[in-house]
Coordinates of C-alpha atoms in Angstrom, one line a residue:
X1 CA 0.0 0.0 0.0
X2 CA 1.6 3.8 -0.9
X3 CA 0.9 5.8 1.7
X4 CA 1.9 9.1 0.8
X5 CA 3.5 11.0 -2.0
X6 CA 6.8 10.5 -0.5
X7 CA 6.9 6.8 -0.4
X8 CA 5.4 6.5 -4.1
X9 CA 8.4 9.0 -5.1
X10 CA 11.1 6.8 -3.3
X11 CA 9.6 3.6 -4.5
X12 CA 9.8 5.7 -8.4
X13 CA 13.6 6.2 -7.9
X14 CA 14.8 3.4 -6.3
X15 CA 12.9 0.1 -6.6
X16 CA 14.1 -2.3 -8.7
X17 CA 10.9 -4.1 -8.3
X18 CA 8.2 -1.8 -9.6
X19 CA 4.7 -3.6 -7.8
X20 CA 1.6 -3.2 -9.7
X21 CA 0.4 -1.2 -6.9
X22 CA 2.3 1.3 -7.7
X23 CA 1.9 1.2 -12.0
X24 CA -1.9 1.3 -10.4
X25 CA -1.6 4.4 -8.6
X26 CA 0.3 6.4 -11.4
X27 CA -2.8 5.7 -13.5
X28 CA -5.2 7.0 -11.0
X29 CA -3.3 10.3 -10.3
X30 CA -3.6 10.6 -14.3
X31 CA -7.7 10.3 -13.6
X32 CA -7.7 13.7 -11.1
X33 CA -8.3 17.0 -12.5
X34 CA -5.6 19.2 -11.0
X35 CA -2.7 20.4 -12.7
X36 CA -0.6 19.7 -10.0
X37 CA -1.3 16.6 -9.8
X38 CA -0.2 16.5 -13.3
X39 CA 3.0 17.9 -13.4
X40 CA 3.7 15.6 -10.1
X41 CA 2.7 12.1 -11.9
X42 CA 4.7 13.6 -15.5
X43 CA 8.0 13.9 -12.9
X44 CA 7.2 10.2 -11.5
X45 CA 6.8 8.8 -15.0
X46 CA 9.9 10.6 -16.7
X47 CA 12.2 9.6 -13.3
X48 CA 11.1 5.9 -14.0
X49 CA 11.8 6.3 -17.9
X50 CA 15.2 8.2 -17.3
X51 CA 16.1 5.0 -14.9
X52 CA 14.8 2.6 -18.0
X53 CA 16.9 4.4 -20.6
X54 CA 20.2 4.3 -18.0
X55 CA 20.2 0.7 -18.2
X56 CA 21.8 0.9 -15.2
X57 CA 19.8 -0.9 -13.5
X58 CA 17.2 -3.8 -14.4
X59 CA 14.0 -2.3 -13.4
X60 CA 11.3 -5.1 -13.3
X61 CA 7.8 -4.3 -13.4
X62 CA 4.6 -6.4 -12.1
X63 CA 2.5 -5.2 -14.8
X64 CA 4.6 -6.3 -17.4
X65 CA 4.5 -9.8 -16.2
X66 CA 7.6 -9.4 -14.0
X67 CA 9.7 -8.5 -17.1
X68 CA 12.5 -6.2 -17.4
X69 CA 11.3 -2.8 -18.7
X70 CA 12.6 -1.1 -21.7
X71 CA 12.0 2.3 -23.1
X72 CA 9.8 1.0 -26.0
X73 CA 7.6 -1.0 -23.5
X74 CA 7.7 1.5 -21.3
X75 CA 6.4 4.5 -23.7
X76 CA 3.9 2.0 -25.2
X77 CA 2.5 1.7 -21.7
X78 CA 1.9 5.1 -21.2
X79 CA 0.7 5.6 -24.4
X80 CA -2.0 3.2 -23.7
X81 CA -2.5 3.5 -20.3
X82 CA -2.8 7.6 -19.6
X83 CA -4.8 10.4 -21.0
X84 CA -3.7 12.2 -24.4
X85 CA -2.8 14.9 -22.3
X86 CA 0.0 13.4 -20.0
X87 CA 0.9 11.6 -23.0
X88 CA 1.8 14.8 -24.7
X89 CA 3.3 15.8 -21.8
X90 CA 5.3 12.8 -21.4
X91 CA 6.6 13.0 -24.5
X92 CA 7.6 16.6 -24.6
X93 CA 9.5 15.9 -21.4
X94 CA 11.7 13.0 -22.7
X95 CA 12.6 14.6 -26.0

């Protein structure tokens, strides 16, 4: 269970294990209305991608089926898992 925004951000930038729970909980912050809340989930999901493209580490995510993420699967997730709009913004931030 995340318990605050702290502990989702933490889990974000240094799990190598990335639990559905949390790929669950980016994708209801992308459901609220506030624009803060935007601009906080687009800085969760770019940290995550920035780790992916690294390669420094093997992140594994639950959603995936406990595979190792890469930055195709990982922007093909977003693209079908979040609104057009932090899809855009996603994409603007990684370019």
């Amino acid at each position: 269970m995340i318990n605050n925004e702290k502990e989702l951000l933490e889990n974000i930038k240094h799990q190598h294990h990335i639990s559905k729970e949390i790929t669950d909980t980016l994708i209801e912050l992308d459901q609220l209305p506030s624009t803060g809340t935007q601009v906080f989930l687009n800085d969760l999901i770019v940290s995550l991608y920035k780790r992916v493209m690294d390669g420094s580490d093997d992140i594994v995510v639950e959603a995936f089926g406990d595979k190792v993420m890469t930055s195709k699967d990982f922007t093909k997730w977003v693209e079908d898992n979040f609104t057009e709009y932090s899809t855009n913004l996603f994409k603007k931030s990684v370019k």
